[in-house]
Coordinates of C-alpha atoms and ligand atoms in Angstrom, one line a residue:
X22 CA 25.0 6.8 0.5
X23 CA 24.7 6.0 -3.3
X24 CA 23.1 3.6 -5.2
X25 CA 24.9 1.6 -7.2
X26 CA 24.1 2.1 -11.0
X27 CA 25.3 0.4 -14.0
X28 CA 27.3 2.5 -16.7
X29 CA 23.8 3.9 -18.2
X30 CA 23.0 5.7 -14.7
X31 CA 20.2 3.0 -14.2
X32 CA 20.1 1.7 -10.3
X33 CA 20.6 -2.3 -11.2
X34 CA 18.4 -3.5 -8.5
X35 CA 15.0 -1.7 -10.1
X36 CA 13.2 -2.8 -13.0
X37 CA 13.7 -0.5 -16.1
X38 CA 11.8 2.1 -16.3
X39 CA 9.8 1.8 -19.2
X40 CA 8.5 -1.1 -18.1
X41 CA 5.1 -0.7 -17.2
X42 CA 2.4 -3.1 -17.0
X43 CA 0.7 -2.3 -20.0
X44 CA 3.9 -2.8 -22.0
X45 CA 4.8 -6.3 -20.1
X46 CA 1.2 -7.0 -20.8
X47 CA 1.6 -6.7 -24.8
X48 CA 4.9 -7.9 -24.9
X49 CA 3.8 -11.2 -22.9
X50 CA 0.7 -11.6 -24.6
X51 CA 2.6 -11.1 -28.1
X52 CA 5.0 -13.5 -27.2
X53 CA 2.4 -16.2 -26.2
X54 CA 0.7 -15.7 -29.4
X55 CA 4.0 -16.5 -31.3
X56 CA 4.8 -19.7 -29.1
X57 CA 1.2 -21.0 -29.8
X58 CA 1.2 -20.9 -34.1
X59 CA 4.5 -21.8 -33.8
X60 CA 3.5 -24.9 -32.1
X61 CA -0.1 -25.2 -34.3
X62 CA 2.9 -25.1 -37.2
X63 CA 5.0 -27.7 -35.4
X64 CA 2.0 -30.1 -35.2
X65 CA 0.7 -29.2 -38.6
X66 CA 4.2 -30.0 -40.4
X67 CA 4.3 -33.3 -42.6
X68 CA 7.7 -34.1 -40.8
X69 CA 6.5 -34.2 -36.8
X70 CA 5.6 -37.5 -35.8
X71 CA 2.7 -39.0 -34.5
X72 CA 2.9 -39.4 -31.2
X73 CA 3.4 -36.3 -29.0
X74 CA 1.3 -33.9 -31.6
X75 CA -1.5 -34.7 -29.5
X76 CA 0.3 -32.6 -26.4
X77 CA 1.9 -29.9 -28.4
X78 CA -1.3 -29.6 -30.0
X79 CA -3.2 -28.9 -26.5
X80 CA -0.5 -27.0 -25.0
X81 CA -0.4 -24.8 -27.9
X82 CA -4.1 -23.8 -27.5
X83 CA -3.6 -23.5 -24.0
X84 CA -0.7 -20.8 -24.9
X85 CA -2.7 -18.9 -27.2
X86 CA -5.6 -18.9 -24.1
X87 CA -2.9 -17.2 -22.2
X88 CA -2.2 -14.8 -24.7
X89 CA -5.6 -13.4 -24.7
X90 CA -5.7 -13.3 -20.6
X91 CA -2.6 -11.5 -20.8
X92 CA -3.7 -9.0 -23.4
X93 CA -6.8 -8.2 -22.1
X94 CA -6.1 -8.2 -18.3
X95 CA -2.6 -7.7 -17.9
X96 CA -1.8 -3.9 -18.3
X97 CA -4.1 -4.4 -14.4
X98 CA -1.7 -7.0 -13.0
X99 CA 0.6 -5.5 -10.4
X100 CA 4.2 -5.4 -11.5
X101 CA 5.3 -9.1 -9.5
X102 CA 2.2 -10.8 -10.8
X103 CA 4.6 -11.2 -14.1
X104 CA 6.7 -13.4 -12.7
X105 CA 4.3 -16.4 -12.8
X106 CA 3.4 -16.1 -16.6
X107 CA 7.7 -15.6 -17.2
X108 CA 8.4 -18.5 -15.1
X109 CA 5.5 -20.7 -16.4
X110 CA 6.8 -20.2 -19.8
X111 CA 10.1 -22.1 -18.8
X112 CA 8.3 -24.4 -17.4
X113 CA 6.0 -25.0 -20.6
X114 CA 8.9 -25.0 -23.3
X115 CA 10.5 -27.6 -21.1
X116 CA 7.5 -29.6 -21.0
X117 CA 7.1 -29.1 -25.1
X118 CA 10.9 -29.9 -25.5
X119 CA 10.1 -33.4 -23.2
X120 CA 6.9 -34.4 -25.3
X121 CA 8.6 -33.8 -28.6
X122 CA 8.8 -36.3 -31.3
X123 CA 11.9 -35.2 -33.0
X124 CA 15.4 -33.4 -32.3
X125 CA 14.2 -30.7 -34.8
X126 CA 11.1 -30.4 -33.2
X127 CA 12.7 -30.4 -29.8
X128 CA 15.1 -27.2 -30.9
X129 CA 12.9 -25.6 -31.9
X130 CA 10.4 -25.5 -28.7
X131 CA 13.9 -24.8 -27.0
X132 CA 14.1 -21.9 -29.2
X133 CA 11.0 -20.2 -27.4
X134 CA 12.9 -19.7 -24.1
X135 CA 14.6 -16.9 -26.0
X136 CA 11.1 -15.5 -25.6
X137 CA 11.7 -16.0 -21.9
X138 CA 15.3 -14.1 -21.9
X139 CA 13.7 -11.2 -23.1
X140 CA 10.6 -10.9 -20.9
X141 CA 13.0 -11.7 -18.0
X142 CA 15.3 -8.7 -18.8
X143 CA 12.6 -6.1 -20.1
X144 CA 10.3 -6.4 -16.9
X145 CA 12.6 -7.4 -13.9
X146 CA 15.5 -6.2 -11.7
X147 CA 19.1 -7.8 -13.3
X148 CA 19.2 -10.2 -10.1
X149 CA 15.5 -11.6 -11.1
X150 CA 16.1 -11.5 -14.7
X151 CA 18.9 -13.7 -14.0
X152 CA 17.2 -16.4 -11.9
X153 CA 14.4 -16.7 -14.7
X154 CA 17.2 -17.6 -17.2
X155 CA 18.8 -19.7 -15.0
X156 CA 15.7 -21.2 -14.5
X157 CA 14.4 -21.7 -17.8
X158 CA 17.8 -22.9 -19.4
X159 CA 18.1 -25.7 -16.5
X160 CA 14.9 -27.3 -17.1
X161 CA 15.0 -26.9 -21.0
X162 CA 18.9 -28.1 -21.3
X163 CA 17.9 -31.2 -18.7
X164 CA 15.1 -32.1 -20.9
X165 CA 16.5 -32.0 -24.5
X166 CA 19.5 -34.2 -22.6
X167 CA 17.3 -36.3 -20.9
X168 CA 15.5 -37.4 -24.0
X169 CA 18.7 -37.5 -26.0
X170 CA 17.8 -35.0 -28.7
X171 CA 20.9 -33.4 -28.8
X172 CA 24.4 -33.8 -27.4
X173 CA 25.2 -31.1 -24.7
X174 CA 27.4 -28.7 -27.0
X175 CA 24.3 -28.2 -29.1
X176 CA 22.5 -27.6 -26.4
X177 CA 25.1 -25.3 -24.9
X178 CA 24.9 -23.4 -28.3
X179 CA 21.1 -22.7 -27.6
X180 CA 21.8 -21.5 -24.2
X181 CA 24.4 -18.9 -25.2
X182 CA 22.2 -17.6 -28.0
X183 CA 19.4 -17.2 -25.6
X184 CA 21.7 -15.2 -22.8
X185 CA 23.2 -12.9 -25.9
X186 CA 19.5 -12.3 -26.5
X187 CA 18.5 -11.2 -22.9
X188 CA 21.9 -9.2 -22.5
X189 CA 21.3 -7.3 -25.2
X190 CA 17.6 -6.6 -24.8
X191 CA 18.1 -5.2 -21.4
X192 CA 20.9 -2.9 -22.6
X193 CA 18.8 -1.2 -25.4
X194 CA 16.0 -1.0 -22.5
X195 CA 18.0 0.6 -20.2
X196 CA 19.2 3.1 -22.9
X197 CA 15.6 3.9 -23.9
X198 CA 14.5 4.1 -20.4
X199 CA 17.8 6.9 -19.6
X200 CA 15.7 9.4 -21.7
X201 CA 13.3 9.6 -18.9
X202 CA 16.2 9.8 -16.3
X203 CA 18.5 12.3 -15.0
X204 CA 21.7 10.9 -15.1
X205 CA 23.4 12.9 -12.4
X206 CA 20.9 11.9 -9.5
X207 CA 19.1 8.8 -11.4
X208 CA 16.1 10.3 -10.4
X209 CA 13.0 11.0 -13.1
X210 CA 13.4 13.4 -15.0
X211 CA 10.8 16.2 -16.7
X212 CA 9.8 13.9 -19.3
X213 CA 10.0 10.8 -17.0
X214 CA 7.6 13.2 -14.4
X215 CA 5.3 14.1 -16.9
X216 CA 4.9 10.5 -17.7
X217 CA 4.3 9.5 -14.4
X218 CA 2.0 12.0 -13.7
X219 CA -0.3 11.6 -16.5
X220 CA -0.5 7.8 -15.5
X221 CA -1.1 8.9 -12.3
X222 CA -3.8 11.2 -13.0
X223 CA -5.9 8.5 -15.2
X224 CA -5.7 6.1 -12.2
X225 CA -7.2 8.8 -10.0
X226 CA -10.1 9.7 -12.7
X227 CA -11.0 6.1 -12.7
X228 CA -10.5 5.2 -9.0
X229 CA -11.1 8.9 -7.0
X230 CA -7.7 8.1 -5.0
X231 CA -6.0 11.0 -3.9
X232 CA -3.2 12.9 -5.1
X233 CA -0.5 15.4 -4.2
X234 CA 2.3 17.2 -5.9
X235 CA 4.8 19.3 -4.6
X236 CA 7.9 21.2 -6.3
X237 CA 11.0 21.4 -4.0
X238 CA 13.3 24.4 -4.6
X239 CA 17.1 24.4 -3.0
X240 CA 17.6 28.0 -1.3
X241 CA 20.8 29.9 -2.3
X242 CA 21.8 27.1 -4.7
X243 CA 23.5 29.6 -6.7
X244 CA 25.6 30.4 -3.8
X245 CA 26.6 26.9 -3.5
X246 CA 27.8 26.7 -7.0
X247 CA 29.5 30.3 -7.1
X248 CA 31.7 30.2 -3.8
X249 CA 32.1 26.3 -3.6
X250 CA 32.1 25.2 -7.4
X251 CA 30.1 23.1 -9.3
X252 CA 31.1 19.7 -7.9
X253 CA 30.0 20.8 -4.5
X254 CA 26.9 21.7 -6.1
X255 CA 26.9 18.3 -7.5
X256 CA 26.9 16.7 -4.1
X257 CA 24.2 18.6 -2.7
X258 CA 21.7 17.5 -5.2
X259 CA 23.0 14.1 -4.8
X260 CA 22.5 14.1 -0.9
X261 CA 18.9 15.5 -1.5
X262 CA 18.0 12.8 -3.7
X263 CA 19.5 10.0 -1.7
X264 CA 17.5 11.5 1.4
X265 CA 14.2 11.9 -0.1
X266 CA 14.6 8.4 -2.0
X267 CA 15.5 7.1 1.0
X268 CA 12.4 8.5 3.2
X269 CA 9.6 8.6 0.8
X270 CA 6.9 6.0 0.5
X271 CA 6.4 3.5 -2.3
X272 CA 4.6 4.6 -5.0
X273 CA 6.1 8.2 -4.7
X274 CA 7.8 9.5 -7.8
X275 CA 10.8 11.8 -7.2
X276 CA 12.2 13.7 -10.3
X277 CA 14.8 16.4 -10.8
X278 CA 13.6 19.4 -13.2
X279 CA 16.7 20.4 -13.6
X280 CA 18.7 23.2 -12.0
X281 CA 17.9 23.0 -8.3
X282 CA 14.5 22.3 -8.7
X283 CA 12.8 18.9 -7.5
X284 CA 9.2 17.7 -8.3
X285 CA 7.3 14.7 -6.2
X286 CA 3.9 12.9 -6.4
X287 CA 2.3 11.5 -3.3
X288 CA -0.6 9.1 -5.1
X289 CA -3.1 8.1 -2.2
X290 CA -2.2 11.1 -0.1
X291 CA -4.3 14.3 0.6
X292 CA -2.7 18.0 0.3
X293 CA -2.4 18.1 4.6
X294 CA -0.4 14.6 4.9
X295 CA 1.6 15.4 1.6
X296 CA 2.8 18.9 3.7
X297 CA 3.4 16.8 6.7
X298 CA 5.6 14.4 5.1
X299 CA 7.6 17.0 2.8
X300 CA 8.5 19.0 6.2
X301 CA 9.5 15.7 8.1
X302 CA 11.9 14.9 5.3
X303 CA 13.3 18.6 4.7
X304 CA 14.0 18.2 8.7
X305 CA 16.3 15.3 7.6
X306 CA 19.0 17.8 6.2
X307 CA 19.2 20.8 7.9
X308 CA 22.1 21.7 6.2
X309 CA 20.7 22.1 3.0
X310 CA 17.6 25.1 3.0
X311 CA 14.8 23.7 1.1
X312 CA 11.7 25.5 0.0
X313 CA 8.8 23.5 -1.2
X314 CA 5.0 24.0 -2.3
X315 CA 2.3 21.3 -1.9
X316 CA -0.8 20.8 -3.7
X317 CA -3.6 18.3 -4.0
X318 CA -5.5 17.4 -7.1
X319 CA -9.1 18.1 -7.5
X320 CA -11.3 16.2 -9.6
X321 CA -11.3 17.3 -13.1
X322 CA -8.1 19.2 -13.0
X323 CA -5.7 18.6 -15.7
X324 CA -2.0 18.1 -15.0
X325 CA -0.7 21.7 -16.2
X326 CA -3.2 23.2 -13.4
X327 CA -1.9 20.9 -10.8
X328 CA 1.4 22.2 -11.1
X329 CA 0.6 25.7 -11.5
X330 CA -1.2 25.3 -7.8
X331 CA 1.9 23.8 -6.2
X332 CA 4.0 26.6 -7.9
X333 CA 1.7 29.2 -6.2
X334 CA 2.5 27.2 -3.1
X335 CA 5.9 27.4 -3.9
X336 CA 5.7 31.1 -4.6
X337 CA 4.3 31.6 -0.9
X338 CA 6.7 29.6 1.0
X339 CA 9.7 31.5 -0.8
X340 CA 8.2 35.0 0.0
X341 CA 7.5 34.1 3.5
X342 CA 11.3 33.6 4.1
X343 CA 12.3 30.3 2.6
X344 CA 13.4 27.0 4.2
X345 CA 9.6 26.4 4.9
X346 CA 6.9 24.3 2.9
X347 CA 3.5 25.8 2.0
X348 CA 0.3 24.1 1.1
X349 CA -1.9 25.4 -1.5
X350 CA -4.4 27.2 -0.1
X351 CA -3.5 26.0 3.0
X352 CA -4.0 28.5 6.1
X353 CA -1.6 31.5 5.9
X354 CA -1.2 31.3 1.8
X355 CA -2.3 34.2 0.0
X356 CA -5.1 32.5 -1.6
X357 CA -7.2 32.3 1.6
X358 CA -6.2 35.6 3.1
X359 CA -7.7 36.7 -0.1
X360 CA -10.8 34.7 -0.3
X361 CA -11.0 35.6 3.6
X362 CA -11.3 39.4 2.7
X363 CA -13.3 38.5 -0.5
X364 CA -16.2 36.7 1.4
X365 CA -15.7 39.6 4.4
X366 CA -16.5 42.0 1.3
X367 CA -19.4 40.2 0.3
X368 CA -17.4 39.8 -3.4
X369 CA -18.0 36.4 -3.8
X370 CA -21.0 36.0 -6.4
X371 CA -23.6 33.3 -6.6
X372 CA -24.5 32.6 -10.1
X373 CA -27.4 30.2 -11.0
X374 CA -27.5 27.3 -13.6
X375 CA -31.2 25.9 -15.0
X376 CA -32.2 22.5 -14.2
X377 CA -35.0 21.7 -16.6
X378 CA -37.4 18.8 -17.2
X379 CA -36.8 16.8 -20.2
X380 CA -40.4 16.0 -21.1
X381 CA -41.2 19.7 -22.2
X382 CA -38.1 21.3 -21.4
X383 CA -39.5 23.8 -18.8
X384 CA -36.9 24.8 -16.0
X385 CA -38.2 23.7 -12.5
X386 CA -35.1 24.0 -10.7
X387 CA -31.7 26.0 -10.5
X388 CA -28.5 25.2 -8.6
X389 CA -26.4 27.9 -7.1
X390 CA -22.5 27.6 -8.1
X391 CA -20.1 30.6 -6.2
X392 CA -18.3 32.8 -8.5
X393 CA -15.3 34.3 -7.3
X394 CA -13.0 36.8 -9.4
X395 CA -9.5 37.6 -7.7
X396 CA -8.8 41.4 -8.2
X397 CA -5.1 40.3 -9.7
X398 CA -5.8 36.8 -11.0
X399 CA -9.1 37.0 -12.4
X400 CA -11.9 34.3 -11.7
X401 CA -10.9 31.6 -9.6
X402 CA -12.2 28.1 -10.4
X403 CA -14.5 26.9 -7.4
X404 CA -13.1 23.5 -7.0
X405 CA -9.9 25.8 -6.2
X406 CA -11.6 28.2 -3.8
X407 CA -14.0 25.6 -2.2
X408 CA -10.9 23.5 -1.6
X409 CA -9.1 26.5 0.2
X410 CA -12.3 27.3 2.2
X411 CA -12.4 23.5 3.4
X412 CA -8.5 23.8 4.2
X413 CA -8.8 27.0 6.3
X414 CA -12.2 26.4 7.8
X415 CA -13.7 29.2 5.7
X416 CA -16.1 26.8 4.3
X417 CA -19.1 27.7 6.9
X418 CA -18.8 31.5 5.8
X419 CA -18.8 30.9 2.3
X420 CA -21.6 28.0 2.5
X421 CA -23.6 30.4 4.7
X422 CA -23.0 33.4 2.2
X423 CA -24.1 31.5 -1.1
X424 CA -27.3 30.0 1.0
X425 CA -28.0 33.4 2.1
X426 CA -27.9 35.0 -1.2
X427 CA -29.5 32.4 -3.1
X428 CA -32.6 31.8 -0.8
X429 CA -33.2 35.9 -0.7
X430 CA -32.4 36.2 -4.3
X431 CA -35.0 33.0 -5.1
X432 CA -37.6 33.7 -3.0
X433 CA -40.2 35.1 -5.4
X434 CA -38.6 33.6 -8.3
X435 CA -41.5 30.8 -9.7
X436 CA -41.3 28.2 -12.6
X437 CA -44.0 28.9 -15.9
X438 CA -46.3 26.2 -14.1
X439 CA -46.2 28.7 -11.0
X440 CA -44.5 26.7 -8.4
X441 CA -41.2 27.9 -6.2
X442 CA -38.2 26.9 -8.1
X443 CA -36.3 24.4 -6.4
X444 CA -33.0 25.6 -5.5
X445 CA -29.8 23.3 -4.9
X446 CA -27.4 24.9 -3.0
X447 CA -23.7 22.7 -2.7
X448 CA -22.9 21.6 0.8
X449 CA -19.6 20.6 1.8
X450 CA -19.3 17.7 4.2
X451 CA -17.3 19.8 6.2
X452 CA -20.0 22.1 6.7
X453 CA -22.2 19.1 7.7
X454 CA -19.5 18.5 10.5
X455 CA -20.7 21.7 12.5
X456 CA -23.6 20.2 14.7
X457 CA -25.2 23.8 14.0
X458 CA -25.7 23.2 10.7
X459 CA -29.4 22.7 10.8
X460 CA -30.1 25.6 12.9
X461 CA -28.2 27.7 10.6
X462 CA -30.2 26.6 7.8
X463 CA -33.5 27.0 9.4
X464 CA -32.4 30.8 10.3
X465 CA -31.7 31.4 6.9
X466 CA -35.2 30.1 5.9
X467 CA -36.6 31.6 8.3
X468 CA -34.9 34.8 7.3
X469 CA -35.6 34.8 3.7
X470 CA -39.3 33.2 3.4
X471 CA -37.7 30.6 1.1
X472 CA -39.7 27.5 1.0
X473 CA -38.0 24.5 2.9
X474 CA -39.8 22.1 0.4
X475 CA -37.9 23.5 -2.2
X476 CA -34.7 23.8 -1.1
X477 CA -32.5 21.1 -2.4
X478 CA -28.8 20.2 -0.6
X479 CA -26.6 18.9 -2.7
X480 CA -24.0 17.0 -1.3
X481 CA -21.4 14.3 -2.6
X482 CA -22.0 10.3 -2.3
X483 CA -18.6 10.1 0.4
X484 CA -20.5 12.6 2.9
X485 CA -23.3 9.9 2.9
X486 CA -21.2 7.2 2.9
X487 CA -20.8 7.4 6.4
X488 CA -17.5 8.6 7.3
X489 CA -18.9 10.9 10.1
X490 CA -21.9 10.2 12.0
X491 CA -22.6 14.0 12.5
X492 CA -22.7 14.6 9.0
X493 CA -25.7 11.9 8.1
X494 CA -27.9 12.8 11.0
X495 CA -27.8 16.3 9.6
X496 CA -29.2 15.0 6.6
X497 CA -31.9 12.7 8.0
X498 CA -32.6 15.8 10.8
X499 CA -32.9 18.5 7.4
X500 CA -35.3 15.7 5.3
X501 CA -37.5 15.3 8.3
X502 CA -37.7 19.5 8.3
X503 CA -39.3 18.9 4.8
X504 CA -35.7 19.8 2.9
X505 CA -34.6 17.7 0.2
X506 CA -31.1 15.9 -0.2
X507 CA -29.3 15.6 -3.7
X508 CA -26.4 13.0 -4.2
X509 CA -24.0 15.0 -6.4
X510 CA -21.6 13.6 -8.7
X511 CA -22.8 10.2 -7.9
X512 CA -21.0 7.6 -10.0
X513 CA -17.3 8.7 -9.4
X514 CA -17.1 7.6 -6.1
X515 CA -17.9 4.0 -5.0
X516 CA -21.5 3.9 -5.8
X517 CA -23.2 2.0 -3.1
X518 CA -26.1 0.7 -5.4
X519 CA -27.1 -1.7 -3.3
X520 CA -27.8 0.4 -0.4
X521 CA -29.8 2.8 -2.4
X522 CA -32.7 2.8 -0.7
X523 CA -31.3 3.4 2.5
X524 CA -29.7 6.8 1.3
X525 CA -30.8 9.7 3.0
X526 CA -31.3 11.1 -0.1
X527 CA -34.5 12.6 -2.5
X528 CA -32.7 13.1 -6.0
X529 CA -29.8 11.8 -7.6
X530 CA -27.7 13.5 -9.8
X531 CA -25.6 11.5 -12.5
X532 CA -22.3 13.1 -13.1
X533 CA -21.3 14.2 -16.5
X534 CA -18.6 11.7 -16.9
X535 CA -21.6 9.2 -17.3
X536 CA -22.5 10.7 -20.5
X537 CA -19.2 9.8 -22.0
X538 CA -19.4 6.1 -20.7
X539 CA -22.7 5.8 -22.3
X540 CA -21.9 6.6 -25.5
X541 CA -18.6 4.0 -25.1
X542 CA -19.8 1.1 -24.1
X543 CA -23.3 -0.8 -24.5
X544 CA -22.8 -2.7 -21.2
X545 CA -22.3 0.5 -19.1
X546 CA -25.7 1.7 -21.0
X547 CA -27.3 -0.8 -19.8
X548 CA -26.5 -1.0 -16.4
X549 CA -27.0 2.8 -16.3
X550 CA -30.8 2.2 -17.3
X551 CA -31.4 -0.1 -14.7
X552 CA -29.9 2.0 -12.4
X553 CA -32.4 5.1 -13.7
X554 CA -35.2 2.5 -13.5
X555 CA -34.5 1.5 -9.8
X556 CA -34.3 5.2 -8.7
X557 CA -37.6 5.6 -9.8
X558 CA -39.0 2.5 -8.4
X559 CA -37.5 4.1 -5.4
X560 CA -39.0 7.7 -5.7
X561 CA -35.5 8.9 -6.1
X562 CA -35.5 11.8 -8.7
X563 CA -32.5 11.5 -11.5
X564 CA -31.0 14.4 -12.7
X565 CA -28.6 14.1 -15.6
X566 CA -25.1 16.3 -14.9
X567 CA -23.3 18.3 -18.1
X568 CA -25.9 17.9 -21.0
X569 CA -24.5 19.8 -23.5
X570 CA -25.5 18.7 -27.0
X571 CA -28.9 17.4 -28.5
X572 CA -27.4 13.7 -29.0
X573 CA -26.5 13.7 -25.4
X574 CA -29.7 15.0 -24.3
X575 CA -31.5 12.4 -26.7
X576 CA -28.9 9.4 -24.6
X577 CA -30.4 10.6 -21.0
X578 CA -33.7 10.6 -22.2
X579 CA -33.6 7.3 -23.5
X580 CA -32.1 6.2 -20.1
X581 CA -35.3 7.3 -18.4
X582 CA -33.8 10.4 -16.8
X583 CA -36.3 13.1 -16.0
X584 CA -34.6 16.2 -14.9
X585 CA -31.0 17.6 -16.7
X586 CA -28.8 19.9 -16.6
X587 CA -25.3 21.6 -18.4
X588 CA -25.0 23.9 -20.8
X589 CA -27.7 22.8 -23.8
X590 CA -30.2 24.4 -21.7
X591 CA -27.8 27.6 -20.0
X592 CA -24.4 28.0 -18.1
X593 CA -24.5 29.5 -14.6
X594 CA -25.3 33.1 -15.0
X595 CA -26.4 35.9 -12.4
X596 CA -30.0 35.8 -11.6
X597 CA -31.0 39.1 -13.6
X598 CA -29.9 37.0 -16.7
X599 CA -31.5 33.8 -15.6
X600 CA -34.9 35.7 -15.7
X601 CA -34.2 36.9 -18.9
X602 CA -34.7 33.5 -20.1
X603 CA -38.3 32.4 -21.4
X604 CA -39.6 29.8 -18.6
X605 CA -39.3 31.5 -15.5
X606 CA -40.9 34.5 -13.9
X607 CA -40.3 36.6 -10.7
X608 CA -44.0 37.6 -10.5
X609 CA -46.7 35.5 -8.3
X610 CA -48.5 32.6 -10.0
X611 CA -52.2 33.4 -10.9
X612 CA -53.5 30.5 -9.0
X613 CA -51.4 31.9 -5.8
X614 CA -52.7 35.4 -6.5
X615 CA -56.3 33.4 -6.7
X616 CA -55.5 31.9 -3.3
X617 CA -54.7 35.3 -1.6
X618 CA -57.6 36.7 -3.2
Ligands
C2E811 P1 -20.9 20.4 -9.3 O1 -21.8 20.9 -8.2 O2 -20.6 19.1 -9.8 O3 -21.4 21.6 -10.3 C1 -21.3 21.3 -11.6 C2 -20.1 21.8 -12.3 O4 -20.5 21.6 -13.7 C3 -20.5 23.5 -12.5 O5 -18.9 23.6 -12.5 C4 -21.0 23.8 -13.7 O6 -20.4 24.9 -13.6 C5 -20.3 22.8 -14.5 N1 -21.2 22.3 -15.5 C6 -22.4 22.4 -15.8 N2 -22.6 22.1 -17.0 C7 -22.0 21.6 -17.4 C8 -21.8 21.4 -19.2 O7 -22.7 21.1 -19.7 N3 -20.6 20.9 -19.5 C9 -19.6 21.2 -18.6 N4 -18.6 20.6 -19.0 N5 -19.5 21.1 -17.1 C10 -20.8 22.0 -16.8 P2 -18.3 25.0 -11.7 O8 -19.5 26.1 -11.3 O9 -16.8 25.0 -11.5 O10 -18.3 24.2 -10.0 C11 -17.7 23.3 -9.9 C12 -17.6 22.7 -8.4 O11 -17.3 23.4 -7.2 C13 -19.4 22.4 -8.3 O12 -19.8 21.1 -8.8 C14 -19.2 22.1 -6.5 O13 -18.8 20.8 -6.0 C15 -18.1 23.0 -6.3 N6 -18.9 24.5 -5.8 C16 -19.5 25.5 -6.6 N7 -20.1 26.3 -5.3 C17 -20.1 25.8 -4.4 C18 -20.3 26.3 -3.0 O14 -21.3 27.5 -2.9 N8 -20.2 25.6 -2.4 C19 -19.6 24.6 -2.2 N9 -19.5 23.4 -0.9 N10 -19.2 24.0 -3.2 C20 -19.4 24.7 -4.3
CA812 CA1 -23.7 20.3 -7.3
CA813 CA1 -22.5 17.5 -9.9

């Protein structure tokens, strides 16, 4: 079944693709400003009669306020919300025409209807655009005639100008949209896909919403083209586009990247959910074989990273015999197998990044960060392989390995002041879900002799947010046993400020995105300062993450943070390099030697 498309290859039943809420808000705001200014001119003009001035002045001011609202908040409105300002504009024009003192003022006001036509034709699907134009023309014409401003023929002349404006704008807009469309299938093309991906990544960065991407590749497409001809090939591509378009949830973006390659974006979906979906949809066209690679976006990763990982999964799917879908890093993937091998062989290293106290710059602790260099692909980013470990159940092995290595390496390391350095270890929510987790930690502590009071378990906020009672219970138990818990990446999820005093935590690590926010917004800076003060009042230590420059250090110091971590104080390095730094030592501190002696 084909969608009805107009001669620009764009479905008539959808809004033009270039009409994003941001564009719509800008256009709407501009028109509202123009209409408000026009109203003021009308009132101030020497010709304007006395009666009608007051209402027109009042409405002009209202219209200017609407412009401000639209420009400020419009970019965040959902598409359908724009029906209100456009419909109201028609009604407003009709009212102004109604109260206009003379025909010239009335016709000038009526001409503002062309703004409505342009908005409607740019923002909405064709039927809805026509509905808006019909409504505007009816009420304005009625007002013109009822007040006896002009004869019917003049009103009709104005109406045809308005309709022509709308129609031409629609044509131009659709032509502009077609630059990001694939003419054969009507799907987005690579350019449209890239635009959509950038926009979704920005949203994911802001809201923490999940996002998955998939690459689809037709199996043996060249063979179809060669044996049955290009028309048969085109039919297959259109069939794929139709089936997928029908089955995908709203918000999904499907595009054709040229040839027989399609790409898919699934906002709000985890990797495993996306994998399920593509498997289900692909089963709808058993006659056409399809290989598919899925990847879930990780925080801080670029668009290129995400697509590279989807491509890796696609490669796996093809290598495993085509006609299948694979999740990047999922069980059975090449990366998961290699990680398991590396863990078994002890090839995953632990590096340490210093945490300093801000008053004097002394190293008081370290964070253990896992490092893995793949024999062929080189260093793998930890966010990549930690995700693989989580998806495959290797995360317990990984966590154990890092914990044991770090505790035994750091057991004898002291700060300049002679205390044990605190050791931060990242713990995945999945690990905490294992009821045996606390026992495993105690075993490692007993085995290595590292003091429980100096071990800090770093967990992210969503773990503490109580998605899993097992995990939260484990944290309470571990704290009762003397360990510390730190909330990692604080501020990237939905920070539960109101429950700060209830969180089973001792340390708050402010995510490094905060530093950027502080310098860009005075209000956020103020808020953050209060947050830090509140934490200190509650007895929580605050560590600022990602401090790179002296300026940033000054910023976090001014906010009241007492601890900091970041490249300014050192990257994550192997233990010998860390010890070569000035302010830590591997020898027993004098006072402890005295105690023993
Ligand atoms: P994280 O816990 O937030 O770790 C801090 C990350 O920020 C590290 O990235 C670190 O290298 C980076 N970083 C530190 N200072 C700066 C700075 O000044 N500027 C910038 N731009 N970045 C800085 P890394 O090592 O790539 O680790 C990424 C994430 O991987 C960690 O984020 C953590 O969530 C996870 N991870 C690492 N090791 C482990 C582990 O052993 N187990 C678990 N479960 N997760 C781990
Ligand atoms: Ca961490
Ligand atoms: Ca962090």
